[in-house]
Tab-separated table of C-alpha atoms in Angstrom:
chain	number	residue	atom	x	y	z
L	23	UNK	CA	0.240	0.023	20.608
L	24	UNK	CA	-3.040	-1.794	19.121
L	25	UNK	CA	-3.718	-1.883	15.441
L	26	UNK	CA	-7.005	0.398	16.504
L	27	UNK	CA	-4.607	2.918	17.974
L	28	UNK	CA	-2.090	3.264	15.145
L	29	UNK	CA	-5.347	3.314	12.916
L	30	UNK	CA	-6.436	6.359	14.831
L	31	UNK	CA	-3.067	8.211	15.034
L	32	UNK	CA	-2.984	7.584	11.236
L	33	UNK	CA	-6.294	8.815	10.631
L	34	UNK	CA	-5.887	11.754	12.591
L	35	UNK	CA	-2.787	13.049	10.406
L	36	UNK	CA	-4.278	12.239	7.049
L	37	UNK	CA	-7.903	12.873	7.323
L	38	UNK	CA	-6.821	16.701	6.732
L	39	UNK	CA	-4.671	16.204	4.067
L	40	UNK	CA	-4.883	17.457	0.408
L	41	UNK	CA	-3.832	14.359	-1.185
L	42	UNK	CA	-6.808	12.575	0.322
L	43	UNK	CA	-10.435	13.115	-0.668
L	44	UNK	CA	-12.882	13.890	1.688
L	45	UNK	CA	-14.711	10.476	-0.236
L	46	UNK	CA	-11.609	8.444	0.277
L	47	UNK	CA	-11.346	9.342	3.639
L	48	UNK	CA	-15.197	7.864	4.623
L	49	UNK	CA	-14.895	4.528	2.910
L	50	UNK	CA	-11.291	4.146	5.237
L	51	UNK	CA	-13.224	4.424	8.360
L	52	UNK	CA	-15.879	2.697	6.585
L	53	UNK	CA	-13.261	0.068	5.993
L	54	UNK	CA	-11.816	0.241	9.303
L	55	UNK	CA	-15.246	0.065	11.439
L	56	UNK	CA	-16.922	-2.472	9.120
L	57	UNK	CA	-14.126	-4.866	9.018
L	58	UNK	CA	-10.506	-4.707	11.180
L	59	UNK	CA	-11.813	-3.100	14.465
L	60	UNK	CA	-13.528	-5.866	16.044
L	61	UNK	CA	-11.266	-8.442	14.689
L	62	UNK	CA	-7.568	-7.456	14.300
L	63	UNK	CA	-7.889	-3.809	16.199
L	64	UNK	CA	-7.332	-5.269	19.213
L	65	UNK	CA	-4.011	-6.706	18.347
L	66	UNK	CA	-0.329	-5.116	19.405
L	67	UNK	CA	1.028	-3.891	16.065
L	68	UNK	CA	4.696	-5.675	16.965
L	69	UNK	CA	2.501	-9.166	17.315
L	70	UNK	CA	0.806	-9.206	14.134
L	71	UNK	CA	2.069	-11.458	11.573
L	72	UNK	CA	2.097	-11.823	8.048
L	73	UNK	CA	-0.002	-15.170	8.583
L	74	UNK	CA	-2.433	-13.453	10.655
L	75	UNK	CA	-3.319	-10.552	8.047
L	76	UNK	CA	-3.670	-13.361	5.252
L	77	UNK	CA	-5.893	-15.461	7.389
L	78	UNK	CA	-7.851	-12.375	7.629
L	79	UNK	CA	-7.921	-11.587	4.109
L	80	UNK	CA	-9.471	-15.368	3.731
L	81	UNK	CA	-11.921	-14.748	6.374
L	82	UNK	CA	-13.517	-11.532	4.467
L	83	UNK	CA	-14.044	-13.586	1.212
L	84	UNK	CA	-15.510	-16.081	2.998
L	85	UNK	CA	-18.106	-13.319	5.517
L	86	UNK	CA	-21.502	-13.047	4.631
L	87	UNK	CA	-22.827	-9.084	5.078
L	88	UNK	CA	-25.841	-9.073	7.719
L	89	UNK	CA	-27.942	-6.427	5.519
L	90	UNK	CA	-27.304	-7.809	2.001
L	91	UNK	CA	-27.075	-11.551	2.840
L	92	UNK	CA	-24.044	-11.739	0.280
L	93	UNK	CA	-20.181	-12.319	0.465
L	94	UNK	CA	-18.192	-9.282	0.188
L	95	UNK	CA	-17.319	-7.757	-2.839
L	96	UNK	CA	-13.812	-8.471	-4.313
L	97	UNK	CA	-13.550	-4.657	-4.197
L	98	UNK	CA	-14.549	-3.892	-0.948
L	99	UNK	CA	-11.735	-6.511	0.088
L	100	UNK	CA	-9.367	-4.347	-1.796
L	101	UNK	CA	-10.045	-1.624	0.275
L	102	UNK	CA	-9.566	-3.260	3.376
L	103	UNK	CA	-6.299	-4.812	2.194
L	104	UNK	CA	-5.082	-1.206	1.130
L	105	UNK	CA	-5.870	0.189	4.373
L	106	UNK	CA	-3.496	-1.842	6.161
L	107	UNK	CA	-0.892	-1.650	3.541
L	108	UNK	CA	-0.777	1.851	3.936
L	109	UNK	CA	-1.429	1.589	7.936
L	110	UNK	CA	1.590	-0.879	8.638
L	111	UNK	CA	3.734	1.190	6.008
L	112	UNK	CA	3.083	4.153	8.239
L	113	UNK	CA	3.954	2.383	11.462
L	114	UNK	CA	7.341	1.007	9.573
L	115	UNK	CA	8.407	4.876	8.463
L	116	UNK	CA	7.389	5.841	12.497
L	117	UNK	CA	9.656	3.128	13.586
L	118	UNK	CA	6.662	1.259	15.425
L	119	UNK	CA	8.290	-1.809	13.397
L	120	UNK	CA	10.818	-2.762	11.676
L	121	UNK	CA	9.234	-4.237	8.889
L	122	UNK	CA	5.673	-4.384	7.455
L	123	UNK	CA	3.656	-8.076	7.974
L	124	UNK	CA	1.488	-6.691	5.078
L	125	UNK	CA	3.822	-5.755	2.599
L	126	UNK	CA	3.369	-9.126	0.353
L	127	UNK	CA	-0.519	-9.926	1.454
L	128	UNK	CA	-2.789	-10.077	-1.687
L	129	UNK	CA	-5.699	-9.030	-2.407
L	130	UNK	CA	-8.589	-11.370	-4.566
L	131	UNK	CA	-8.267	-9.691	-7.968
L	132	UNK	CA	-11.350	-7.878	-9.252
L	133	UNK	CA	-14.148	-10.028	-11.114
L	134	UNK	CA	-13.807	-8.537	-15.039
L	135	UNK	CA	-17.537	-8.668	-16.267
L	136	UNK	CA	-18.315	-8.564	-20.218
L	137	UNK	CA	-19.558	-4.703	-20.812
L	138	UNK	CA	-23.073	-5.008	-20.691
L	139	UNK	CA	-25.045	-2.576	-23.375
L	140	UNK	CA	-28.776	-2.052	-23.644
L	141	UNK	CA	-30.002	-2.970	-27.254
L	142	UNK	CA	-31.335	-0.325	-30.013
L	143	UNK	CA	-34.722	-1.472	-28.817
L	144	UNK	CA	-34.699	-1.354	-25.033
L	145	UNK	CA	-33.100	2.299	-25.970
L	146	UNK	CA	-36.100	2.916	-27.638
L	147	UNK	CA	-38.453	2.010	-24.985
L	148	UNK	CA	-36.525	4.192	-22.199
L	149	UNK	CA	-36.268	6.853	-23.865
L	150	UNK	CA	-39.988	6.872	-24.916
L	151	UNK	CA	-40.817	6.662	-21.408
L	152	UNK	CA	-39.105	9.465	-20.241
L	153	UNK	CA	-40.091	11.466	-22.668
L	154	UNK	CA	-43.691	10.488	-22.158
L	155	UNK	CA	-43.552	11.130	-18.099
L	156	UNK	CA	-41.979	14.530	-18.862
L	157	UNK	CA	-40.179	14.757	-15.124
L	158	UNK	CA	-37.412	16.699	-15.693
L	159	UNK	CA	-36.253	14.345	-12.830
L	160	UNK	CA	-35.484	11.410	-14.595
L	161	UNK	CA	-33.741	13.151	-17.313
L	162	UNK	CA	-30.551	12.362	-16.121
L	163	UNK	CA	-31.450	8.775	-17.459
L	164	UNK	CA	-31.358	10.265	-20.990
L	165	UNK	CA	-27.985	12.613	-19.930
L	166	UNK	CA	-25.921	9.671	-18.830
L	167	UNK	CA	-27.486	7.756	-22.249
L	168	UNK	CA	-25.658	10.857	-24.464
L	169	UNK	CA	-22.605	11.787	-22.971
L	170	UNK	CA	-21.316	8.552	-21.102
L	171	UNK	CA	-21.206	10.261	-17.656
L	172	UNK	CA	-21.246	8.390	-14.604
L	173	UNK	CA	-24.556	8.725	-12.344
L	174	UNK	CA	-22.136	10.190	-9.482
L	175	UNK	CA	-21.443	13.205	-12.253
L	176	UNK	CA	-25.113	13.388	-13.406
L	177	UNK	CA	-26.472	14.009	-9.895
L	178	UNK	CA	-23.294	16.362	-8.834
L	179	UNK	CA	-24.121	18.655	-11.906
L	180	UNK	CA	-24.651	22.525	-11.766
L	181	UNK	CA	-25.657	24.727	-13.901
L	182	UNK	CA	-22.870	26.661	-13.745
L	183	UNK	CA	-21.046	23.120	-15.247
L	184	UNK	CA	-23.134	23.656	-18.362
L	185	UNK	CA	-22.904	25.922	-21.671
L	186	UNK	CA	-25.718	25.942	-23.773
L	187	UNK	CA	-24.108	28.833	-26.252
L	188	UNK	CA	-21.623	26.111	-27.024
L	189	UNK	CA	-23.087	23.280	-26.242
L	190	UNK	CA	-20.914	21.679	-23.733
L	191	UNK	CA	-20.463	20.447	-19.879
L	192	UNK	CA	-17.615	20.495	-17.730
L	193	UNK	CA	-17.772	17.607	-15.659
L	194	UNK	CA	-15.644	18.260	-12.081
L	195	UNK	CA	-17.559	16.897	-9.496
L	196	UNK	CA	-19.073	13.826	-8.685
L	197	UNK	CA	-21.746	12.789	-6.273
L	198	UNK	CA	-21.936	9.069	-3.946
L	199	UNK	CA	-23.949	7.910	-1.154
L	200	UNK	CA	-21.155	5.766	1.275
L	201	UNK	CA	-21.584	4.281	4.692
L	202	UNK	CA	-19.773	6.139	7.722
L	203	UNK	CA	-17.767	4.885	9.918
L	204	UNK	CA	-20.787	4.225	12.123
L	205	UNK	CA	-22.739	2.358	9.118
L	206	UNK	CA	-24.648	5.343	8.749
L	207	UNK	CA	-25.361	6.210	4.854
L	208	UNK	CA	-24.360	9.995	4.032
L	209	UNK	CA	-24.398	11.672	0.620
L	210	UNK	CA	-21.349	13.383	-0.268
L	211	UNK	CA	-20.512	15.387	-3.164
L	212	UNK	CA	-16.460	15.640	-4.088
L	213	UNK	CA	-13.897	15.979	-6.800
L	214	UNK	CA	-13.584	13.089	-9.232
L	215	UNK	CA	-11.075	10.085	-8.228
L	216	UNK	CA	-8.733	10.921	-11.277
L	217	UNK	CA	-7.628	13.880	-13.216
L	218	UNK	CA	-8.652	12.554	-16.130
L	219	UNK	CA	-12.405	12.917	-14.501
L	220	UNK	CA	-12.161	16.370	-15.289
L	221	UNK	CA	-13.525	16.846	-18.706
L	222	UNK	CA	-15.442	18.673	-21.647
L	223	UNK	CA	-18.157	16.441	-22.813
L	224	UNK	CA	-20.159	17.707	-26.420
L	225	UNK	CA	-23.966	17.833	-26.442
L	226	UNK	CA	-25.982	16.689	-28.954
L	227	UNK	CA	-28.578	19.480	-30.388
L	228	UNK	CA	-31.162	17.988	-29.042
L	229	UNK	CA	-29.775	17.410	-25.262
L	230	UNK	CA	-28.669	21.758	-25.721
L	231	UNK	CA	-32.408	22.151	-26.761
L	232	UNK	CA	-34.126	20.148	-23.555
L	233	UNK	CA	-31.660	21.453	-21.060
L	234	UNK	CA	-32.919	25.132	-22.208
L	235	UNK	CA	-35.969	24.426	-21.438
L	236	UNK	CA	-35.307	22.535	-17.928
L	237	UNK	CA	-33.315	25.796	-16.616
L	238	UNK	CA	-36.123	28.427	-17.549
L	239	UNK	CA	-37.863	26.096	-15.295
L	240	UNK	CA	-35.362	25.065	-12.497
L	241	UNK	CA	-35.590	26.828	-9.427
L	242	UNK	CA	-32.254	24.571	-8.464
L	243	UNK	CA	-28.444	24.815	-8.531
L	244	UNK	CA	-28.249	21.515	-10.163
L	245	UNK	CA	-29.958	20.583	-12.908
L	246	UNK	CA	-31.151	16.856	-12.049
L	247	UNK	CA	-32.832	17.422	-8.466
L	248	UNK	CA	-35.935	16.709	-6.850
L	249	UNK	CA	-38.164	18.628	-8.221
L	250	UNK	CA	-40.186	19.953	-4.391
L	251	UNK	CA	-36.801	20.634	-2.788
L	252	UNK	CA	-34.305	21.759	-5.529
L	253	UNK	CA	-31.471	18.816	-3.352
L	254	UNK	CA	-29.663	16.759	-5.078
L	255	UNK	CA	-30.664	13.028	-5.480
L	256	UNK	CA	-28.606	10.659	-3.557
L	257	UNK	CA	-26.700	7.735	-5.645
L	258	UNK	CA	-28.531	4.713	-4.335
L	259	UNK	CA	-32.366	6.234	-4.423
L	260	UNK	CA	-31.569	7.480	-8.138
L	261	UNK	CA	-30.450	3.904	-9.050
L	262	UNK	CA	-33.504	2.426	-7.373
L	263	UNK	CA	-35.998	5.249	-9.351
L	264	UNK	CA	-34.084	4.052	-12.713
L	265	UNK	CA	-34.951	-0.143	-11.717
L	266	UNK	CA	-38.639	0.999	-11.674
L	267	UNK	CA	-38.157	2.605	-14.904
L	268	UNK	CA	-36.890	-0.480	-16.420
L	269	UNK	CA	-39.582	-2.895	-14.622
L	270	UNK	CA	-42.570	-0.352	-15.460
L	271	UNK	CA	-41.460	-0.476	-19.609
L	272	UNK	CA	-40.592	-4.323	-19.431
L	273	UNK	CA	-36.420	-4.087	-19.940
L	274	UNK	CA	-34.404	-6.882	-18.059
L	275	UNK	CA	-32.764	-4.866	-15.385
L	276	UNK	CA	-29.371	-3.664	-15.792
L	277	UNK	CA	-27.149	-1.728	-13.704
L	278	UNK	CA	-27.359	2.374	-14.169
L	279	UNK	CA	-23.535	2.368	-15.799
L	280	UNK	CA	-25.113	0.377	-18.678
L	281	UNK	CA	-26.178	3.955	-19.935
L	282	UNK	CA	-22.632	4.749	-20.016
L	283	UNK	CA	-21.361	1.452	-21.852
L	284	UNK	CA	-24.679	2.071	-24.262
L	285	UNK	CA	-23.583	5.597	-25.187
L	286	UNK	CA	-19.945	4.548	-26.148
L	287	UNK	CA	-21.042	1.760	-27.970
L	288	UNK	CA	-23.209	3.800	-30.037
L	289	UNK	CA	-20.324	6.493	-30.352
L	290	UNK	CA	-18.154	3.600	-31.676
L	291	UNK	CA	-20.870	2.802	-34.244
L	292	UNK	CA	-21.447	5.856	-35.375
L	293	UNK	CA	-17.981	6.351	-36.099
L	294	UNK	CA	-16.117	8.003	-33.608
L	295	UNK	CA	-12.615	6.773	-32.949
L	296	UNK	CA	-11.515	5.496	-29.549
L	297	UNK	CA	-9.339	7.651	-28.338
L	298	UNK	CA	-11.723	10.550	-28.783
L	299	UNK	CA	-14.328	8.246	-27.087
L	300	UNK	CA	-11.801	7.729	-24.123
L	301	UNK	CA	-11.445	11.532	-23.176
L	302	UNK	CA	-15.526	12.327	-23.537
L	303	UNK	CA	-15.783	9.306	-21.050
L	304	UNK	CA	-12.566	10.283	-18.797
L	305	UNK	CA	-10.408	7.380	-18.936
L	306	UNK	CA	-7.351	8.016	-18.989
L	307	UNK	CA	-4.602	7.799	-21.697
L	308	UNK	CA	-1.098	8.474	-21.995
L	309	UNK	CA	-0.831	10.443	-25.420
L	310	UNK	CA	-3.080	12.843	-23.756
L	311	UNK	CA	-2.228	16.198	-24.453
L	312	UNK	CA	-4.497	20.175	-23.990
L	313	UNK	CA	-3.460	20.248	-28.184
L	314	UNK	CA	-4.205	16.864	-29.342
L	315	UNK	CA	-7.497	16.938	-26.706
L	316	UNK	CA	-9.180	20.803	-27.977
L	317	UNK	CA	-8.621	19.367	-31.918
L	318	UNK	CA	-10.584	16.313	-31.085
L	319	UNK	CA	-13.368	18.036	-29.064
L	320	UNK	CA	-14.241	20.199	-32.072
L	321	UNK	CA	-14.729	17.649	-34.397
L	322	UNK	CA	-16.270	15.410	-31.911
L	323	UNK	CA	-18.717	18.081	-31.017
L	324	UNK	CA	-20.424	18.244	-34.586
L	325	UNK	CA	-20.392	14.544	-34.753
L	326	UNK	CA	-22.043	14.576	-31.039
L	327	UNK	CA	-24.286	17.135	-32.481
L	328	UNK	CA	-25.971	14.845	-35.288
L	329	UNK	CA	-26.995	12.532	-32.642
L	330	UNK	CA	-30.716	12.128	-32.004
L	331	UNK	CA	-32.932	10.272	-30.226
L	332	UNK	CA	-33.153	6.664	-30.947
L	333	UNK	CA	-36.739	7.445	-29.638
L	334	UNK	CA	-37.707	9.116	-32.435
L	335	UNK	CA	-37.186	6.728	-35.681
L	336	UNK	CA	-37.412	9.426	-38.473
L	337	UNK	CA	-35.358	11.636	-37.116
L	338	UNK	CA	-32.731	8.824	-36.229
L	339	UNK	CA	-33.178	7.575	-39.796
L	340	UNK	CA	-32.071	10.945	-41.309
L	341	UNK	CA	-29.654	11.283	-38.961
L	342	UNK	CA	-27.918	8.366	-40.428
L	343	UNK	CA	-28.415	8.774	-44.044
L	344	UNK	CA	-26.946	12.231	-42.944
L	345	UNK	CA	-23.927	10.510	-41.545
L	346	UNK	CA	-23.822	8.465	-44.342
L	347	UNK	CA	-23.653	11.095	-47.147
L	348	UNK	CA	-20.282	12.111	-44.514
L	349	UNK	CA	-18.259	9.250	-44.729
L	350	UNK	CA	-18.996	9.486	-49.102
L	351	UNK	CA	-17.951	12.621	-49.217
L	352	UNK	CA	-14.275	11.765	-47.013
């Protein structure tokens, strides 16, 4: 049996399984087309050695992608690596082999990057121009900006996600635009990667307010779509609409989950503690509990709720002598 065989056989009894993610499942074959087929696929599972797989693994830090002209990402590596872990562990538990030649190949560790925050200024000049080009659009700059959400959960949410009587959004999908296994780019919309995905996020009053007023208007199931068609936005043209955004006002271009790392900062500095911060933004946390969690989300809502615009400089002003006058009176 080739390695493209037992890849196939183990495809075909996990692609319908509920463990695995419909999203998971595409950046496999993704993995599998992209990067083992043509090189180890051809192989005989019993011949493949523990060498061979590392001299692979050397040979994808060291290949340069036709389209992007780059080496390959530390993480995409991963991915590969994890596919055959899991594809020779298979063959071991089938009795293919007796022992797995991947079971002690590493994997380059992932790059850790200093969090990267926009300042009070560049804020200022985003939000300005969104507000200014009123396209309900590009609002989802401003959503990710107040709540920390990812751009896969911005662009996957409905409606239905969102209560303006309380002033809250249930985040439980996320959308991402991945290659196929025949390099084609799809848009897919799924269930987040982790449990702790799933969450309540506060609005400020402001956010309740505009989102009011962009559903008396929507003719859409989700409330950041394009505006002639009512679809979704896919992950990759959003983040390309949100670079010209940052060209047009003159910011140094930053990556779209800068929004998110600006909102916690900002949460941090206007007092909330971190382990509130850490369930609005879905990381997850041991202590967690449904108790500890619904106390927290209370009082983080009325401190989510004195947010305002860094846009507007009066109404941010009072907003912090107002926040001030809190911390006096503790």
């Amino acid at each position: 049996m080739t390695l493209n065989e037992l890849l196939r056989e183990w495809l075909e009894k996990h692609r319908d399984s509920d463990k695995i993610k419909d999203l998971t499942v595409i950046r496999y074959k993704c993995a599998i087309s992209n990067y083992i087929e043509a090189t180890l696929g051809q192989k005989e599972i019993t011949e493949i050695t523990r060498h061979d797989l590392e001299e692979f693994v050397e040979g994808q830090k060291k290949h340069v992608g036709e389209r992007t002209n780059a080496s390959l990402a530390p993480a995409t590596i991963r991915c590969t690596v994890a596919v055959l872990k899991m594809v020779f562990r298979y063959a071991e538990e089938e009795g293919y082999i007796s022992s797995s030649p991947c079971a002690r190949v590493k994997a380059p560790k992932l790059i850790t990057k200093d969090t990267v925050t926009f300042t009070l200024e560049e804020q200022k000049l985003i939000e300005q121009e969104i507000i200014r080009q009123a396209n309900d659009e590009n609002y989802g700059v401003l959503l990710s900006l107040y709540t920390g959400m990812r751009i896969g959960e911005v662009l996957a949410l409905q409606w239905s996600d969102v209560d303006l009587e309380n002033g809250t959004i249930e985040v439980s999908k996320t959308a991402a635009t991945v290659r196929d296994e025949t390099g084609k780019w799809v848009e897919t919309i799924n269930t987040p990667q982790t449990k702790t995905s799933n969450r309540t996020i506060p609005l400020p009053t402001f956010v309740v307010d505009d989102l009011k007023t962009m559903k008396e208007r929507s003719k859409s199931d989700y409330v950041i779509c394009k505006r002639k068609t009512g679809e979704p936005f896919g992950t990759k043209i959003y983040r390309y609409r949100f670079e010209v955004l940052l060209t047009k006002i003159g910011v140094e271009l930053k990556n779209f989950n800068t929004l998110r790392h600006s909102f916690a900062e900002r949460a941090i500095q206007s007092g909330m503690d971190t382990f509130t911060l850490a369930l609005i933004l879905g990381h997850s946390t041991e202590f967690r509990t449904m108790a500890a969690y619904d106390g927290m989300l209370r009082d983080a809502r009325g401190e989510m709720r004195t947010l305002s615009r860094i846009g507007n400089q009066e109404t941010s002003q009072r907003t912090q002598r107002t926040q001030n006058h809190r911390r006096t009176q503790r």
